[in-house]
């Protein structure tokens, strides 16, 4: 098998998995856009998170588009997102309570917009992302102990 054939087979498998997910849990591109716009609408007006993200994001539309690509890649395996979110989030000064607030708003939004299985799938992904970001931020911001 050639590299091109292998790549095509992987693409076919990803497409089939995404189509199965879309059918079984009600997630598609349109619902991802609704999720992102609704969720970040809440973030923008949130008294805790709004000011933090508002300092970093002056034009929300490109950010929303990037988040649609991100969630499409996560939920539908489209591989549309190409970015490095960790360095940006390290700069925000996020604390554990910010992640809990973020997750609370995400859970609320997912449960409003998706049937049980779809909401549970997306919330599980968001919880993994939050955990990963918290560990990464801690790793890069906690001062290292001097070597003896």
mmCIF file with all atom_site columns, C-alpha atoms in Angstrom:
data_model
loop_
_atom_site.group_PDB
_atom_site.id
_atom_site.type_symbol
_atom_site.label_atom_id
_atom_site.label_alt_id
_atom_site.label_comp_id
_atom_site.label_asym_id
_atom_site.label_entity_id
_atom_site.label_seq_id
_atom_site.pdbx_PDB_ins_code
_atom_site.Cartn_x
_atom_site.Cartn_y
_atom_site.Cartn_z
_atom_site.occupancy
_atom_site.B_iso_or_equiv
_atom_site.pdbx_formal_charge
_atom_site.auth_seq_id
_atom_site.auth_comp_id
_atom_site.auth_asym_id
_atom_site.auth_atom_id
_atom_site.pdbx_PDB_model_num
ATOM 1   C CA . UNK A 1 1   ? 0.000   0.000  0.000  1.00 0.00 ? 1   UNK A CA 1
ATOM 2   C CA . UNK A 1 2   ? 1.261   3.482  -0.793 1.00 0.00 ? 2   UNK A CA 1
ATOM 3   C CA . UNK A 1 3   ? 1.365   6.389  1.629  1.00 0.00 ? 3   UNK A CA 1
ATOM 4   C CA . UNK A 1 4   ? -1.387  8.066  -0.390 1.00 0.00 ? 4   UNK A CA 1
ATOM 5   C CA . UNK A 1 5   ? -3.593  4.983  -0.100 1.00 0.00 ? 5   UNK A CA 1
ATOM 6   C CA . UNK A 1 6   ? -2.951  4.800  3.658  1.00 0.00 ? 6   UNK A CA 1
ATOM 7   C CA . UNK A 1 7   ? -3.860  8.453  4.041  1.00 0.00 ? 7   UNK A CA 1
ATOM 8   C CA . UNK A 1 8   ? -7.031  7.977  2.000  1.00 0.00 ? 8   UNK A CA 1
ATOM 9   C CA . UNK A 1 9   ? -8.037  4.957  4.080  1.00 0.00 ? 9   UNK A CA 1
ATOM 10  C CA . UNK A 1 10  ? -7.509  6.909  7.322  1.00 0.00 ? 10  UNK A CA 1
ATOM 11  C CA . UNK A 1 11  ? -9.568  9.771  5.921  1.00 0.00 ? 11  UNK A CA 1
ATOM 12  C CA . UNK A 1 12  ? -12.360 7.332  4.987  1.00 0.00 ? 12  UNK A CA 1
ATOM 13  C CA . UNK A 1 13  ? -12.337 5.830  8.486  1.00 0.00 ? 13  UNK A CA 1
ATOM 14  C CA . UNK A 1 14  ? -12.466 9.313  10.105 1.00 0.00 ? 14  UNK A CA 1
ATOM 15  C CA . UNK A 1 15  ? -15.324 10.304 7.811  1.00 0.00 ? 15  UNK A CA 1
ATOM 16  C CA . UNK A 1 16  ? -17.274 7.152  8.677  1.00 0.00 ? 16  UNK A CA 1
ATOM 17  C CA . UNK A 1 17  ? -16.670 7.700  12.415 1.00 0.00 ? 17  UNK A CA 1
ATOM 18  C CA . UNK A 1 18  ? -17.796 11.324 12.176 1.00 0.00 ? 18  UNK A CA 1
ATOM 19  C CA . UNK A 1 19  ? -20.927 10.390 10.233 1.00 0.00 ? 19  UNK A CA 1
ATOM 20  C CA . UNK A 1 20  ? -21.750 7.712  12.809 1.00 0.00 ? 20  UNK A CA 1
ATOM 21  C CA . UNK A 1 21  ? -21.267 10.199 15.643 1.00 0.00 ? 21  UNK A CA 1
ATOM 22  C CA . UNK A 1 22  ? -23.400 12.796 13.901 1.00 0.00 ? 22  UNK A CA 1
ATOM 23  C CA . UNK A 1 23  ? -26.201 10.277 13.475 1.00 0.00 ? 23  UNK A CA 1
ATOM 24  C CA . UNK A 1 24  ? -26.008 8.784  16.971 1.00 0.00 ? 24  UNK A CA 1
ATOM 25  C CA . UNK A 1 25  ? -25.585 11.870 19.160 1.00 0.00 ? 25  UNK A CA 1
ATOM 26  C CA . UNK A 1 26  ? -26.944 14.749 17.093 1.00 0.00 ? 26  UNK A CA 1
ATOM 27  C CA . UNK A 1 27  ? -23.676 16.588 16.519 1.00 0.00 ? 27  UNK A CA 1
ATOM 28  C CA . UNK A 1 28  ? -23.001 18.190 13.157 1.00 0.00 ? 28  UNK A CA 1
ATOM 29  C CA . UNK A 1 29  ? -21.374 21.348 11.815 1.00 0.00 ? 29  UNK A CA 1
ATOM 30  C CA . UNK A 1 30  ? -24.501 23.452 12.319 1.00 0.00 ? 30  UNK A CA 1
ATOM 31  C CA . UNK A 1 31  ? -24.916 22.347 15.933 1.00 0.00 ? 31  UNK A CA 1
ATOM 32  C CA . UNK A 1 32  ? -21.230 23.004 16.614 1.00 0.00 ? 32  UNK A CA 1
ATOM 33  C CA . UNK A 1 33  ? -21.654 26.574 15.358 1.00 0.00 ? 33  UNK A CA 1
ATOM 34  C CA . UNK A 1 34  ? -24.692 26.995 17.618 1.00 0.00 ? 34  UNK A CA 1
ATOM 35  C CA . UNK A 1 35  ? -22.738 25.547 20.563 1.00 0.00 ? 35  UNK A CA 1
ATOM 36  C CA . UNK A 1 36  ? -19.763 27.852 20.031 1.00 0.00 ? 36  UNK A CA 1
ATOM 37  C CA . UNK A 1 37  ? -21.829 30.997 19.513 1.00 0.00 ? 37  UNK A CA 1
ATOM 38  C CA . UNK A 1 38  ? -24.114 30.282 22.481 1.00 0.00 ? 38  UNK A CA 1
ATOM 39  C CA . UNK A 1 39  ? -21.293 29.259 24.822 1.00 0.00 ? 39  UNK A CA 1
ATOM 40  C CA . UNK A 1 40  ? -19.022 32.180 23.985 1.00 0.00 ? 40  UNK A CA 1
ATOM 41  C CA . UNK A 1 41  ? -22.001 34.530 24.169 1.00 0.00 ? 41  UNK A CA 1
ATOM 42  C CA . UNK A 1 42  ? -22.239 33.441 27.806 1.00 0.00 ? 42  UNK A CA 1
ATOM 43  C CA . UNK A 1 43  ? -18.475 33.837 28.284 1.00 0.00 ? 43  UNK A CA 1
ATOM 44  C CA . UNK A 1 44  ? -18.557 37.381 26.880 1.00 0.00 ? 44  UNK A CA 1
ATOM 45  C CA . UNK A 1 45  ? -21.211 38.489 29.375 1.00 0.00 ? 45  UNK A CA 1
ATOM 46  C CA . UNK A 1 46  ? -19.969 36.472 32.350 1.00 0.00 ? 46  UNK A CA 1
ATOM 47  C CA . UNK A 1 47  ? -18.843 38.688 35.222 1.00 0.00 ? 47  UNK A CA 1
ATOM 48  C CA . UNK A 1 48  ? -15.847 36.433 35.981 1.00 0.00 ? 48  UNK A CA 1
ATOM 49  C CA . UNK A 1 49  ? -14.675 35.189 32.586 1.00 0.00 ? 49  UNK A CA 1
ATOM 50  C CA . UNK A 1 50  ? -15.859 38.038 30.367 1.00 0.00 ? 50  UNK A CA 1
ATOM 51  C CA . UNK A 1 51  ? -13.188 40.509 31.481 1.00 0.00 ? 51  UNK A CA 1
ATOM 52  C CA . UNK A 1 52  ? -10.405 37.902 31.275 1.00 0.00 ? 52  UNK A CA 1
ATOM 53  C CA . UNK A 1 53  ? -11.222 36.850 27.723 1.00 0.00 ? 53  UNK A CA 1
ATOM 54  C CA . UNK A 1 54  ? -12.227 40.377 26.736 1.00 0.00 ? 54  UNK A CA 1
ATOM 55  C CA . UNK A 1 55  ? -8.699  41.619 27.447 1.00 0.00 ? 55  UNK A CA 1
ATOM 56  C CA . UNK A 1 56  ? -7.262  39.044 25.058 1.00 0.00 ? 56  UNK A CA 1
ATOM 57  C CA . UNK A 1 57  ? -9.937  39.016 22.329 1.00 0.00 ? 57  UNK A CA 1
ATOM 58  C CA . UNK A 1 58  ? -10.799 42.299 20.693 1.00 0.00 ? 58  UNK A CA 1
ATOM 59  C CA . UNK A 1 59  ? -12.520 40.846 17.607 1.00 0.00 ? 59  UNK A CA 1
ATOM 60  C CA . UNK A 1 60  ? -14.659 37.876 18.589 1.00 0.00 ? 60  UNK A CA 1
ATOM 61  C CA . UNK A 1 61  ? -15.683 36.638 15.127 1.00 0.00 ? 61  UNK A CA 1
ATOM 62  C CA . UNK A 1 62  ? -12.249 35.231 14.124 1.00 0.00 ? 62  UNK A CA 1
ATOM 63  C CA . UNK A 1 63  ? -12.007 33.606 17.555 1.00 0.00 ? 63  UNK A CA 1
ATOM 64  C CA . UNK A 1 64  ? -15.457 32.054 17.185 1.00 0.00 ? 64  UNK A CA 1
ATOM 65  C CA . UNK A 1 65  ? -14.509 30.700 13.746 1.00 0.00 ? 65  UNK A CA 1
ATOM 66  C CA . UNK A 1 66  ? -11.335 29.214 15.223 1.00 0.00 ? 66  UNK A CA 1
ATOM 67  C CA . UNK A 1 67  ? -13.374 27.612 18.025 1.00 0.00 ? 67  UNK A CA 1
ATOM 68  C CA . UNK A 1 68  ? -15.791 26.148 15.468 1.00 0.00 ? 68  UNK A CA 1
ATOM 69  C CA . UNK A 1 69  ? -12.801 24.573 13.717 1.00 0.00 ? 69  UNK A CA 1
ATOM 70  C CA . UNK A 1 70  ? -11.490 23.351 17.083 1.00 0.00 ? 70  UNK A CA 1
ATOM 71  C CA . UNK A 1 71  ? -14.768 21.716 18.120 1.00 0.00 ? 71  UNK A CA 1
ATOM 72  C CA . UNK A 1 72  ? -15.320 20.310 14.622 1.00 0.00 ? 72  UNK A CA 1
ATOM 73  C CA . UNK A 1 73  ? -11.907 18.663 14.899 1.00 0.00 ? 73  UNK A CA 1
ATOM 74  C CA . UNK A 1 74  ? -12.690 17.331 18.369 1.00 0.00 ? 74  UNK A CA 1
ATOM 75  C CA . UNK A 1 75  ? -16.251 16.150 17.767 1.00 0.00 ? 75  UNK A CA 1
ATOM 76  C CA . UNK A 1 76  ? -16.276 15.279 14.082 1.00 0.00 ? 76  UNK A CA 1
ATOM 77  C CA . UNK A 1 77  ? -12.610 14.429 13.511 1.00 0.00 ? 77  UNK A CA 1
ATOM 78  C CA . UNK A 1 78  ? -12.372 16.944 10.660 1.00 0.00 ? 78  UNK A CA 1
ATOM 79  C CA . UNK A 1 79  ? -8.811  18.071 11.456 1.00 0.00 ? 79  UNK A CA 1
ATOM 80  C CA . UNK A 1 80  ? -9.784  21.643 10.599 1.00 0.00 ? 80  UNK A CA 1
ATOM 81  C CA . UNK A 1 81  ? -8.161  23.172 13.671 1.00 0.00 ? 81  UNK A CA 1
ATOM 82  C CA . UNK A 1 82  ? -4.512  24.039 13.393 1.00 0.00 ? 82  UNK A CA 1
ATOM 83  C CA . UNK A 1 83  ? -3.299  25.977 16.356 1.00 0.00 ? 83  UNK A CA 1
ATOM 84  C CA . UNK A 1 84  ? -1.375  26.028 19.596 1.00 0.00 ? 84  UNK A CA 1
ATOM 85  C CA . UNK A 1 85  ? -3.834  27.106 22.298 1.00 0.00 ? 85  UNK A CA 1
ATOM 86  C CA . UNK A 1 86  ? -1.622  26.492 25.341 1.00 0.00 ? 86  UNK A CA 1
ATOM 87  C CA . UNK A 1 87  ? 0.704   29.514 24.974 1.00 0.00 ? 87  UNK A CA 1
ATOM 88  C CA . UNK A 1 88  ? -2.277  31.851 24.580 1.00 0.00 ? 88  UNK A CA 1
ATOM 89  C CA . UNK A 1 89  ? -4.071  30.452 27.626 1.00 0.00 ? 89  UNK A CA 1
ATOM 90  C CA . UNK A 1 90  ? -0.939  30.630 29.783 1.00 0.00 ? 90  UNK A CA 1
ATOM 91  C CA . UNK A 1 91  ? -0.943  34.405 29.196 1.00 0.00 ? 91  UNK A CA 1
ATOM 92  C CA . UNK A 1 92  ? -4.511  34.788 30.532 1.00 0.00 ? 92  UNK A CA 1
ATOM 93  C CA . UNK A 1 93  ? -3.647  34.125 34.179 1.00 0.00 ? 93  UNK A CA 1
ATOM 94  C CA . UNK A 1 94  ? -6.311  31.454 34.581 1.00 0.00 ? 94  UNK A CA 1
ATOM 95  C CA . UNK A 1 95  ? -6.819  29.855 37.988 1.00 0.00 ? 95  UNK A CA 1
ATOM 96  C CA . UNK A 1 96  ? -8.660  26.611 38.897 1.00 0.00 ? 96  UNK A CA 1
ATOM 97  C CA . UNK A 1 97  ? -11.861 28.532 39.709 1.00 0.00 ? 97  UNK A CA 1
ATOM 98  C CA . UNK A 1 98  ? -11.844 29.982 36.167 1.00 0.00 ? 98  UNK A CA 1
ATOM 99  C CA . UNK A 1 99  ? -11.786 26.482 34.709 1.00 0.00 ? 99  UNK A CA 1
ATOM 100 C CA . UNK A 1 100 ? -14.671 25.445 36.939 1.00 0.00 ? 100 UNK A CA 1
ATOM 101 C CA . UNK A 1 101 ? -16.657 28.469 35.780 1.00 0.00 ? 101 UNK A CA 1
ATOM 102 C CA . UNK A 1 102 ? -15.777 27.730 32.145 1.00 0.00 ? 102 UNK A CA 1
ATOM 103 C CA . UNK A 1 103 ? -16.862 24.104 32.568 1.00 0.00 ? 103 UNK A CA 1
ATOM 104 C CA . UNK A 1 104 ? -20.073 25.133 34.330 1.00 0.00 ? 104 UNK A CA 1
ATOM 105 C CA . UNK A 1 105 ? -21.058 27.378 31.427 1.00 0.00 ? 105 UNK A CA 1
ATOM 106 C CA . UNK A 1 106 ? -20.053 24.730 28.899 1.00 0.00 ? 106 UNK A CA 1
ATOM 107 C CA . UNK A 1 107 ? -22.073 22.016 30.663 1.00 0.00 ? 107 UNK A CA 1
ATOM 108 C CA . UNK A 1 108 ? -25.081 24.318 30.847 1.00 0.00 ? 108 UNK A CA 1
ATOM 109 C CA . UNK A 1 109 ? -24.850 25.156 27.140 1.00 0.00 ? 109 UNK A CA 1
ATOM 110 C CA . UNK A 1 110 ? -24.284 21.580 25.974 1.00 0.00 ? 110 UNK A CA 1
ATOM 111 C CA . UNK A 1 111 ? -27.233 20.351 28.041 1.00 0.00 ? 111 UNK A CA 1
ATOM 112 C CA . UNK A 1 112 ? -29.448 23.105 26.603 1.00 0.00 ? 112 UNK A CA 1
ATOM 113 C CA . UNK A 1 113 ? -28.553 22.330 22.988 1.00 0.00 ? 113 UNK A CA 1
ATOM 114 C CA . UNK A 1 114 ? -27.975 18.579 22.710 1.00 0.00 ? 114 UNK A CA 1
ATOM 115 C CA . UNK A 1 115 ? -29.807 15.404 23.625 1.00 0.00 ? 115 UNK A CA 1
ATOM 116 C CA . UNK A 1 116 ? -28.303 13.488 26.564 1.00 0.00 ? 116 UNK A CA 1
ATOM 117 C CA . UNK A 1 117 ? -25.723 11.424 24.708 1.00 0.00 ? 117 UNK A CA 1
ATOM 118 C CA . UNK A 1 118 ? -24.515 14.339 22.579 1.00 0.00 ? 118 UNK A CA 1
ATOM 119 C CA . UNK A 1 119 ? -24.251 16.637 25.599 1.00 0.00 ? 119 UNK A CA 1
ATOM 120 C CA . UNK A 1 120 ? -22.396 13.956 27.585 1.00 0.00 ? 120 UNK A CA 1
ATOM 121 C CA . UNK A 1 121 ? -19.942 13.411 24.728 1.00 0.00 ? 121 UNK A CA 1
ATOM 122 C CA . UNK A 1 122 ? -19.149 17.122 24.385 1.00 0.00 ? 122 UNK A CA 1
ATOM 123 C CA . UNK A 1 123 ? -18.955 17.691 28.141 1.00 0.00 ? 123 UNK A CA 1
ATOM 124 C CA . UNK A 1 124 ? -16.527 14.774 28.475 1.00 0.00 ? 124 UNK A CA 1
ATOM 125 C CA . UNK A 1 125 ? -14.308 16.329 25.813 1.00 0.00 ? 125 UNK A CA 1
ATOM 126 C CA . UNK A 1 126 ? -14.507 19.754 27.506 1.00 0.00 ? 126 UNK A CA 1
ATOM 127 C CA . UNK A 1 127 ? -13.571 18.235 30.875 1.00 0.00 ? 127 UNK A CA 1
ATOM 128 C CA . UNK A 1 128 ? -10.534 16.556 29.311 1.00 0.00 ? 128 UNK A CA 1
ATOM 129 C CA . UNK A 1 129 ? -9.510  19.812 27.647 1.00 0.00 ? 129 UNK A CA 1
ATOM 130 C CA . UNK A 1 130 ? -9.871  21.781 30.886 1.00 0.00 ? 130 UNK A CA 1
ATOM 131 C CA . UNK A 1 131 ? -7.839  19.192 32.796 1.00 0.00 ? 131 UNK A CA 1
ATOM 132 C CA . UNK A 1 132 ? -5.120  19.237 30.144 1.00 0.00 ? 132 UNK A CA 1
ATOM 133 C CA . UNK A 1 133 ? -4.978  23.044 30.119 1.00 0.00 ? 133 UNK A CA 1
ATOM 134 C CA . UNK A 1 134 ? -4.818  23.234 33.898 1.00 0.00 ? 134 UNK A CA 1
ATOM 135 C CA . UNK A 1 135 ? -1.920  20.776 33.993 1.00 0.00 ? 135 UNK A CA 1
ATOM 136 C CA . UNK A 1 136 ? -0.125  22.588 31.181 1.00 0.00 ? 136 UNK A CA 1
ATOM 137 C CA . UNK A 1 137 ? -0.574  26.002 32.769 1.00 0.00 ? 137 UNK A CA 1
ATOM 138 C CA . UNK A 1 138 ? 0.623   24.707 36.114 1.00 0.00 ? 138 UNK A CA 1
ATOM 139 C CA . UNK A 1 139 ? 3.642   23.082 34.488 1.00 0.00 ? 139 UNK A CA 1
ATOM 140 C CA . UNK A 1 140 ? 4.670   26.277 32.727 1.00 0.00 ? 140 UNK A CA 1
ATOM 141 C CA . UNK A 1 141 ? 3.872   28.762 35.498 1.00 0.00 ? 141 UNK A CA 1
ATOM 142 C CA . UNK A 1 142 ? 4.717   27.086 38.823 1.00 0.00 ? 142 UNK A CA 1
ATOM 143 C CA . UNK A 1 143 ? 8.255   28.083 39.804 1.00 0.00 ? 143 UNK A CA 1
ATOM 144 C CA . UNK A 1 144 ? 10.682  25.200 39.732 1.00 0.00 ? 144 UNK A CA 1
ATOM 145 C CA . UNK A 1 145 ? 12.529  24.296 42.925 1.00 0.00 ? 145 UNK A CA 1
ATOM 146 C CA . UNK A 1 146 ? 16.220  25.147 42.750 1.00 0.00 ? 146 UNK A CA 1
ATOM 147 C CA . UNK A 1 147 ? 18.448  22.146 42.286 1.00 0.00 ? 147 UNK A CA 1
ATOM 148 C CA . UNK A 1 148 ? 20.520  21.238 45.336 1.00 0.00 ? 148 UNK A CA 1
#
